[in-house]
Amino acid sequence: MHHLPSKGYYCTKKHHFDQAKEGYLNLLPAQHKKPKEPGDSRAMMRARRNFLEAGFYQPMAQALTNIIEKHRPETIPMNILDVGCGEGYYCRQIESLAKNPEDLNLHGIDIAKNAIFAAAKKQKNARFIVASSKSMPYADEYFDLLFRVYAPSDAKEMARLLKPSGLLLIVTPGPRHLWQLKEFIYTNVKEHSIDVPLPTGFSQIESQRVSFNIQPDQDQRMALLQMTPFAWRANAATQNKIQHAKDLIIETDFILTLASR
Ligand SMILES: C[S@@+](CC[C@H](N)C(=O)[O-])C[C@H]1O[C@@H](n2cnc3c(N)ncnc32)[C@H](O)[C@@H]1O
């Protein structure tokens, strides 16, 4: 890929890619953009952004940053990629919580253009690209660390991008994640397994469980519900109950798994 000043980028096959004025690059060729708005919708992205910006998941972002700090490589910069970064909340948190953020090269990719647009606008020091996690536009062995928060990924692609000493950090929901929200939706809420399936070829180095309680207001509960994979199960009556429940306290539960090849 070659950078031409003010004209965007050309790949080795001479395809041209524009750089948006917000600074991000869109590498999804038009024929790969079915459906029209791939990834999360604009409404889902906005709901997630408002909820995250209110700080409800901040302790998890802090734990993520602590792991990155603990595993800084000897040589700088440390190249980091957020796979399925959404609107870039975690990249921004890492920049503001890390001790020497200038030594970090932060990158994010997501298939949803509107999310990348918002991410690039908010964080000038990071680089964001619209692309699929199945085929990521970076050189082999470029990254020291890849992380993934509730997003799909491809084992082979991640292995290709990581340096031989590179690390993979996966954040998944723990057994009691959003328990009280699920109680409105399922008659019999079950704790799912604490085991995190790792992509082929990776083995675990360490794992950490981060749990804390949150008390979102009525609108924030609706935003949180929208962020979950079980939102579609909540009909209007259930949503109404969630919205108007008195003093609702909700448990969060995250598992952060660090792995290498
Ligand atoms: C549940 S959201 C998590 C977003 C962000 N990591 C967070 O926690 O705020 C999943 C994200 O993965 C993105 N996504 C879905 N399929 C993708 C793919 N094939 N390649 C890249 N991103 C994808 C969606 O657009 C969405 O932003």
mmCIF file of C-alpha atoms and ligand atoms in Angstrom:
data_model
loop_
_atom_site.group_PDB
_atom_site.id
_atom_site.type_symbol
_atom_site.label_atom_id
_atom_site.label_comp_id
_atom_site.label_asym_id
_atom_site.label_seq_id
_atom_site.Cartn_x
_atom_site.Cartn_y
_atom_site.Cartn_z
ATOM 1 C CA MET A 1 0.000 0.000 0.000
ATOM 2 C CA HIS A 2 1.481 3.381 -1.005
ATOM 3 C CA HIS A 3 0.470 6.730 0.419
ATOM 4 C CA LEU A 4 0.003 9.551 -2.042
ATOM 5 C CA PRO A 5 -0.244 12.991 -0.412
ATOM 6 C CA SER A 6 -3.844 14.289 -0.457
ATOM 7 C CA LYS A 7 -5.023 11.511 -2.791
ATOM 8 C CA GLY A 8 -5.348 8.570 -0.435
ATOM 9 C CA TYR A 9 -3.722 5.185 -0.979
ATOM 10 C CA TYR A 10 -3.043 2.749 -3.827
ATOM 11 C CA CYS A 11 -2.596 -0.963 -3.235
ATOM 12 C CA THR A 12 -0.085 -3.037 -5.180
ATOM 13 C CA LYS A 13 -2.894 -3.947 -7.618
ATOM 14 C CA LYS A 14 -3.407 -0.219 -8.292
ATOM 15 C CA HIS A 15 -6.802 -0.017 -6.580
ATOM 16 C CA HIS A 16 -7.371 3.421 -5.141
ATOM 17 C CA PHE A 17 -8.644 4.050 -1.592
ATOM 18 C CA ASP A 18 -9.657 7.515 -0.383
ATOM 19 C CA GLN A 19 -8.644 8.848 2.994
ATOM 20 C CA ALA A 20 -11.619 10.594 4.621
ATOM 21 C CA LYS A 21 -11.090 14.058 6.049
ATOM 22 C CA GLU A 22 -11.721 12.601 9.530
ATOM 23 C CA GLY A 23 -8.506 10.645 8.954
ATOM 24 C CA TYR A 24 -9.753 7.085 8.611
ATOM 25 C CA LEU A 25 -9.260 4.813 5.646
ATOM 26 C CA ASN A 26 -12.048 2.698 4.091
ATOM 27 C CA LEU A 27 -10.634 -0.523 2.680
ATOM 28 C CA LEU A 28 -13.891 -2.413 2.213
ATOM 29 C CA PRO A 29 -14.332 -2.763 -1.556
ATOM 30 C CA ALA A 30 -17.879 -1.865 -2.669
ATOM 31 C CA GLN A 31 -18.776 -5.501 -3.504
ATOM 32 C CA HIS A 32 -17.989 -6.552 0.093
ATOM 33 C CA LYS A 33 -20.422 -4.050 1.529
ATOM 34 C CA LYS A 34 -23.555 -6.173 1.617
ATOM 35 C CA PRO A 35 -25.736 -5.508 3.505
ATOM 36 C CA LYS A 36 -25.685 -1.773 2.965
ATOM 37 C CA GLU A 37 -24.564 -0.937 6.480
ATOM 38 C CA PRO A 38 -22.410 -3.890 7.620
ATOM 39 C CA GLY A 39 -21.650 -4.386 11.316
ATOM 40 C CA ASP A 40 -23.636 -2.596 13.973
ATOM 41 C CA SER A 41 -26.206 0.018 12.937
ATOM 42 C CA ARG A 42 -25.820 3.714 13.630
ATOM 43 C CA ALA A 43 -28.449 3.550 16.392
ATOM 44 C CA MET A 44 -26.655 0.655 18.105
ATOM 45 C CA MET A 45 -23.335 2.454 17.796
ATOM 46 C CA ARG A 46 -24.764 5.632 19.362
ATOM 47 C CA ALA A 47 -26.399 3.746 22.207
ATOM 48 C CA ARG A 48 -23.134 1.925 22.920
ATOM 49 C CA ARG A 49 -21.112 5.127 22.773
ATOM 50 C CA ASN A 50 -23.385 6.992 25.203
ATOM 51 C CA PHE A 51 -23.379 4.090 27.610
ATOM 52 C CA LEU A 52 -19.602 3.588 27.484
ATOM 53 C CA GLU A 53 -18.868 7.323 27.692
ATOM 54 C CA ALA A 54 -20.911 7.432 30.916
ATOM 55 C CA GLY A 55 -18.108 5.283 32.362
ATOM 56 C CA PHE A 56 -20.035 2.140 33.275
ATOM 57 C CA TYR A 57 -17.345 -0.190 31.884
ATOM 58 C CA GLN A 58 -14.402 1.961 32.972
ATOM 59 C CA PRO A 59 -13.072 -0.574 35.527
ATOM 60 C CA MET A 60 -12.799 -3.097 32.708
ATOM 61 C CA ALA A 61 -10.963 -0.573 30.492
ATOM 62 C CA GLN A 62 -8.592 0.022 33.421
ATOM 63 C CA ALA A 63 -7.929 -3.729 33.769
ATOM 64 C CA LEU A 64 -7.285 -3.959 30.016
ATOM 65 C CA THR A 65 -4.797 -1.067 30.229
ATOM 66 C CA ASN A 66 -3.080 -2.623 33.265
ATOM 67 C CA ILE A 67 -2.454 -5.837 31.320
ATOM 68 C CA ILE A 68 -1.030 -3.837 28.398
ATOM 69 C CA GLU A 69 1.230 -1.869 30.789
ATOM 70 C CA LYS A 70 2.450 -5.074 32.400
ATOM 71 C CA HIS A 71 3.426 -6.570 29.044
ATOM 72 C CA ARG A 72 5.126 -3.627 27.383
ATOM 73 C CA PRO A 73 7.867 -4.857 25.033
ATOM 74 C CA GLU A 74 11.474 -3.667 25.505
ATOM 75 C CA THR A 75 11.470 -1.802 22.214
ATOM 76 C CA ILE A 76 9.106 1.098 21.538
ATOM 77 C CA PRO A 77 6.660 1.825 20.095
ATOM 78 C CA MET A 78 4.237 -0.902 21.130
ATOM 79 C CA ASN A 79 1.898 -1.580 18.196
ATOM 80 C CA ILE A 80 -1.627 -2.379 19.395
ATOM 81 C CA LEU A 81 -4.758 -3.280 17.405
ATOM 82 C CA ASP A 82 -8.373 -3.314 18.609
ATOM 83 C CA VAL A 83 -10.154 -5.901 16.424
ATOM 84 C CA GLY A 84 -13.824 -4.891 15.975
ATOM 85 C CA CYS A 85 -13.157 -1.614 17.797
ATOM 86 C CA GLY A 86 -16.646 -0.168 17.347
ATOM 87 C CA GLU A 87 -16.539 3.564 18.031
ATOM 88 C CA GLY A 88 -13.101 3.359 19.631
ATOM 89 C CA TYR A 89 -13.926 3.680 23.341
ATOM 90 C CA TYR A 90 -11.189 1.275 24.472
ATOM 91 C CA CYS A 91 -8.485 2.875 22.297
ATOM 92 C CA ARG A 92 -9.324 6.251 23.859
ATOM 93 C CA GLN A 93 -9.308 4.787 27.362
ATOM 94 C CA ILE A 94 -5.913 3.146 26.797
ATOM 95 C CA GLU A 95 -4.489 6.452 25.576
ATOM 96 C CA SER A 96 -5.772 8.335 28.601
ATOM 97 C CA LEU A 97 -4.938 5.674 31.222
ATOM 98 C CA ALA A 98 -1.505 4.484 30.000
ATOM 99 C CA LYS A 99 1.621 5.933 31.647
ATOM 100 C CA ASN A 100 3.479 6.810 28.421
ATOM 101 C CA PRO A 101 0.791 6.869 25.738
ATOM 102 C CA GLU A 102 3.257 8.415 23.260
ATOM 103 C CA ASP A 103 5.033 5.028 23.182
ATOM 104 C CA LEU A 104 1.875 3.291 21.993
ATOM 105 C CA ASN A 105 0.772 3.027 18.366
ATOM 106 C CA LEU A 106 -2.974 2.490 18.636
ATOM 107 C CA HIS A 107 -4.957 1.062 15.722
ATOM 108 C CA GLY A 108 -8.580 -0.043 15.354
ATOM 109 C CA ILE A 109 -10.542 -1.838 12.653
ATOM 110 C CA ASP A 110 -14.265 -2.384 12.319
ATOM 111 C CA ILE A 111 -16.597 -3.328 9.517
ATOM 112 C CA ALA A 112 -19.070 -0.556 10.479
ATOM 113 C CA LYS A 113 -18.138 2.658 8.691
ATOM 114 C CA ASN A 114 -20.186 4.936 10.952
ATOM 115 C CA ALA A 115 -18.406 3.554 14.024
ATOM 116 C CA ILE A 116 -14.946 4.103 12.486
ATOM 117 C CA PHE A 117 -15.996 7.600 11.440
ATOM 118 C CA ALA A 118 -16.846 8.417 15.071
ATOM 119 C CA ALA A 119 -13.649 6.779 16.375
ATOM 120 C CA ALA A 120 -11.345 8.664 13.991
ATOM 121 C CA LYS A 121 -13.010 11.972 14.761
ATOM 122 C CA LYS A 122 -12.477 11.566 18.509
ATOM 123 C CA GLN A 123 -8.880 10.315 18.574
ATOM 124 C CA LYS A 124 -6.390 11.933 16.260
ATOM 125 C CA ASN A 125 -3.419 9.967 17.658
ATOM 126 C CA ALA A 126 -4.856 6.592 16.677
ATOM 127 C CA ARG A 127 -5.384 5.064 13.245
ATOM 128 C CA PHE A 128 -8.715 3.572 12.247
ATOM 129 C CA ILE A 129 -9.623 1.502 9.215
ATOM 130 C CA VAL A 130 -12.938 0.188 7.899
ATOM 131 C CA ALA A 131 -12.156 -3.446 7.132
ATOM 132 C CA SER A 132 -13.253 -6.953 8.012
ATOM 133 C CA SER A 133 -11.439 -8.884 10.736
ATOM 134 C CA LYS A 134 -11.260 -11.765 8.231
ATOM 135 C CA SER A 135 -8.776 -9.843 6.097
ATOM 136 C CA MET A 136 -6.946 -7.057 7.899
ATOM 137 C CA PRO A 137 -4.814 -4.597 5.942
ATOM 138 C CA TYR A 138 -1.563 -4.739 7.908
ATOM 139 C CA ALA A 139 1.860 -6.260 7.270
ATOM 140 C CA ASP A 140 2.745 -9.677 8.711
ATOM 141 C CA GLU A 141 4.096 -9.593 12.276
ATOM 142 C CA TYR A 142 3.390 -5.887 12.750
ATOM 143 C CA PHE A 143 1.619 -5.990 16.125
ATOM 144 C CA ASP A 144 2.856 -6.542 19.677
ATOM 145 C CA LEU A 145 -0.686 -6.975 20.976
ATOM 146 C CA LEU A 146 -4.150 -7.523 19.526
ATOM 147 C CA PHE A 147 -7.234 -7.171 21.665
ATOM 148 C CA ARG A 148 -10.856 -8.036 21.021
ATOM 149 C CA VAL A 149 -13.849 -6.981 23.114
ATOM 150 C CA TYR A 150 -16.989 -8.921 22.138
ATOM 151 C CA ALA A 151 -16.185 -8.956 18.433
ATOM 152 C CA PRO A 152 -15.668 -11.651 15.810
ATOM 153 C CA SER A 153 -12.158 -12.512 14.652
ATOM 154 C CA ASP A 154 -10.184 -14.947 12.579
ATOM 155 C CA ALA A 155 -7.477 -17.106 14.178
ATOM 156 C CA LYS A 156 -5.244 -17.294 11.094
ATOM 157 C CA GLU A 157 -5.419 -13.555 10.433
ATOM 158 C CA MET A 158 -4.566 -12.751 14.051
ATOM 159 C CA ALA A 159 -1.624 -15.164 14.009
ATOM 160 C CA ARG A 160 -0.363 -13.544 10.788
ATOM 161 C CA LEU A 161 -0.455 -10.023 12.249
ATOM 162 C CA LEU A 162 1.280 -10.802 15.537
ATOM 163 C CA LYS A 163 5.020 -10.690 16.094
ATOM 164 C CA PRO A 164 6.348 -14.108 17.223
ATOM 165 C CA SER A 165 6.362 -12.726 20.779
ATOM 166 C CA GLY A 166 2.978 -11.031 20.231
ATOM 167 C CA LEU A 167 0.037 -11.276 22.613
ATOM 168 C CA LEU A 168 -3.685 -11.726 22.152
ATOM 169 C CA LEU A 169 -6.048 -10.288 24.760
ATOM 170 C CA ILE A 170 -9.653 -11.467 24.590
ATOM 171 C CA VAL A 171 -12.471 -9.956 26.631
ATOM 172 C CA THR A 172 -15.560 -12.140 27.020
ATOM 173 C CA PRO A 173 -18.600 -11.999 29.303
ATOM 174 C CA GLY A 174 -18.215 -13.899 32.568
ATOM 175 C CA PRO A 175 -20.891 -16.241 34.029
ATOM 176 C CA ARG A 176 -22.817 -13.499 35.888
ATOM 177 C CA HIS A 177 -22.538 -10.731 33.294
ATOM 178 C CA LEU A 178 -25.740 -8.603 33.315
ATOM 179 C CA TRP A 179 -27.486 -11.202 35.475
ATOM 180 C CA GLN A 180 -30.271 -8.878 36.707
ATOM 181 C CA LEU A 181 -31.037 -7.774 33.137
ATOM 182 C CA LYS A 182 -31.294 -11.410 32.023
ATOM 183 C CA GLU A 183 -33.699 -12.136 34.888
ATOM 184 C CA PHE A 184 -36.290 -9.951 33.159
ATOM 185 C CA ILE A 185 -35.917 -11.918 29.940
ATOM 186 C CA TYR A 186 -35.317 -15.570 30.788
ATOM 187 C CA THR A 187 -37.462 -17.577 33.234
ATOM 188 C CA ASN A 188 -34.440 -19.583 34.302
ATOM 189 C CA VAL A 189 -31.152 -17.671 33.997
ATOM 190 C CA LYS A 190 -28.166 -19.987 33.687
ATOM 191 C CA GLU A 191 -24.530 -19.255 34.436
ATOM 192 C CA HIS A 192 -22.601 -20.105 31.324
ATOM 193 C CA SER A 193 -19.174 -21.687 31.416
ATOM 194 C CA ILE A 194 -16.162 -19.735 32.644
ATOM 195 C CA ASP A 195 -13.962 -21.412 30.005
ATOM 196 C CA VAL A 196 -12.951 -19.133 27.180
ATOM 197 C CA PRO A 197 -12.399 -20.907 23.870
ATOM 198 C CA LEU A 198 -9.132 -19.655 22.392
ATOM 199 C CA PRO A 199 -8.506 -19.319 18.659
ATOM 200 C CA THR A 200 -6.664 -22.305 17.151
ATOM 201 C CA GLY A 201 -2.914 -22.116 17.726
ATOM 202 C CA PHE A 202 -3.117 -19.879 20.814
ATOM 203 C CA SER A 203 -2.599 -20.915 24.425
ATOM 204 C CA GLN A 204 -3.443 -19.084 27.618
ATOM 205 C CA ILE A 205 -0.833 -17.118 29.598
ATOM 206 C CA GLU A 206 -3.109 -15.628 32.241
ATOM 207 C CA SER A 207 -6.757 -14.917 32.902
ATOM 208 C CA GLN A 208 -8.443 -12.339 35.093
ATOM 209 C CA ARG A 209 -12.061 -11.915 36.150
ATOM 210 C CA VAL A 210 -13.325 -8.373 36.640
ATOM 211 C CA SER A 211 -16.777 -7.928 38.198
ATOM 212 C CA PHE A 212 -18.522 -4.884 39.600
ATOM 213 C CA ASN A 213 -22.036 -3.468 39.992
ATOM 214 C CA ILE A 214 -23.529 -0.678 37.928
ATOM 215 C CA GLN A 215 -26.680 1.396 38.379
ATOM 216 C CA PRO A 216 -27.688 2.840 35.000
ATOM 217 C CA ASP A 217 -30.647 5.239 34.781
ATOM 218 C CA GLN A 218 -33.736 4.435 32.691
ATOM 219 C CA ASP A 219 -32.327 5.531 29.319
ATOM 220 C CA GLN A 220 -28.955 3.960 30.017
ATOM 221 C CA ARG A 221 -30.642 0.620 30.799
ATOM 222 C CA MET A 222 -32.270 0.716 27.372
ATOM 223 C CA ALA A 223 -28.897 1.476 25.760
ATOM 224 C CA LEU A 224 -27.302 -1.390 27.684
ATOM 225 C CA LEU A 225 -30.057 -3.762 26.620
ATOM 226 C CA GLN A 226 -29.468 -2.800 22.976
ATOM 227 C CA MET A 227 -25.786 -3.692 23.349
ATOM 228 C CA THR A 228 -26.597 -7.273 24.329
ATOM 229 C CA PRO A 229 -27.115 -10.264 22.053
ATOM 230 C CA PHE A 230 -30.391 -11.052 23.898
ATOM 231 C CA ALA A 231 -32.053 -7.660 23.237
ATOM 232 C CA TRP A 232 -34.265 -9.165 20.504
ATOM 233 C CA ARG A 233 -35.905 -11.431 23.123
ATOM 234 C CA ALA A 234 -37.250 -8.474 25.110
ATOM 235 C CA ASN A 235 -40.726 -7.477 23.907
ATOM 236 C CA ALA A 236 -42.231 -4.054 24.619
ATOM 237 C CA ALA A 237 -43.699 -5.146 27.985
ATOM 238 C CA THR A 238 -40.362 -6.560 29.171
ATOM 239 C CA GLN A 239 -38.510 -3.458 28.019
ATOM 240 C CA ASN A 240 -40.996 -1.356 29.953
ATOM 241 C CA LYS A 241 -40.376 -3.409 33.104
ATOM 242 C CA ILE A 242 -36.600 -3.024 32.749
ATOM 243 C CA GLN A 243 -36.904 0.693 32.159
ATOM 244 C CA HIS A 244 -39.128 1.334 35.165
ATOM 245 C CA ALA A 245 -37.701 -1.107 37.720
ATOM 246 C CA LYS A 246 -36.900 0.711 40.968
ATOM 247 C CA ASP A 247 -33.241 1.053 42.039
ATOM 248 C CA LEU A 248 -32.049 -1.591 39.600
ATOM 249 C CA ILE A 249 -28.477 -2.684 40.302
ATOM 250 C CA ILE A 250 -26.862 -4.814 37.617
ATOM 251 C CA GLU A 251 -23.819 -7.067 37.992
ATOM 252 C CA THR A 252 -21.133 -6.950 35.304
ATOM 253 C CA ASP A 253 -18.681 -9.790 34.895
ATOM 254 C CA PHE A 254 -15.804 -9.849 32.403
ATOM 255 C CA ILE A 255 -13.081 -12.366 31.714
ATOM 256 C CA LEU A 256 -9.826 -11.023 30.295
ATOM 257 C CA THR A 257 -7.747 -13.807 28.787
ATOM 258 C CA LEU A 258 -4.188 -13.245 27.648
ATOM 259 C CA ALA A 259 -2.784 -15.724 25.156
ATOM 260 C CA SER A 260 0.178 -16.231 22.867
ATOM 261 C CA ARG A 261 1.142 -18.668 20.141
HETATM 262 C C1 LIG B 1 -20.516 -6.076 20.233
HETATM 263 S S1 LIG B 1 -19.660 -4.882 19.240
HETATM 264 C C2 LIG B 1 -18.241 -4.520 20.249
HETATM 265 C C3 LIG B 1 -17.600 -3.201 19.875
HETATM 266 C C4 LIG B 1 -16.455 -2.746 20.774
HETATM 267 N N1 LIG B 1 -15.384 -3.721 20.802
HETATM 268 C C5 LIG B 1 -16.985 -2.475 22.170
HETATM 269 O O1 LIG B 1 -16.904 -3.357 23.021
HETATM 270 O O2 LIG B 1 -17.489 -1.372 22.382
HETATM 271 C C6 LIG B 1 -19.031 -5.852 17.915
HETATM 272 C C7 LIG B 1 -18.317 -5.014 16.847
HETATM 273 O O3 LIG B 1 -17.772 -5.889 15.858
HETATM 274 C C8 LIG B 1 -17.986 -5.313 14.576
HETATM 275 N N2 LIG B 1 -17.921 -6.384 13.577
HETATM 276 C C9 LIG B 1 -18.848 -7.334 13.273
HETATM 277 N N3 LIG B 1 -18.383 -8.162 12.322
HETATM 278 C C10 LIG B 1 -17.123 -7.736 12.001
HETATM 279 C C11 LIG B 1 -16.122 -8.184 11.103
HETATM 280 N N4 LIG B 1 -16.295 -9.247 10.304
HETATM 281 N N5 LIG B 1 -14.960 -7.494 11.040
HETATM 282 C C12 LIG B 1 -14.746 -6.426 11.830
HETATM 283 N N6 LIG B 1 -15.647 -5.962 12.717
HETATM 284 C C13 LIG B 1 -16.824 -6.601 12.802
HETATM 285 C C14 LIG B 1 -19.316 -4.602 14.704
HETATM 286 O O4 LIG B 1 -19.494 -3.611 13.730
HETATM 287 C C15 LIG B 1 -19.222 -4.039 16.129
HETATM 288 O O5 LIG B 1 -18.647 -2.758 16.148
#
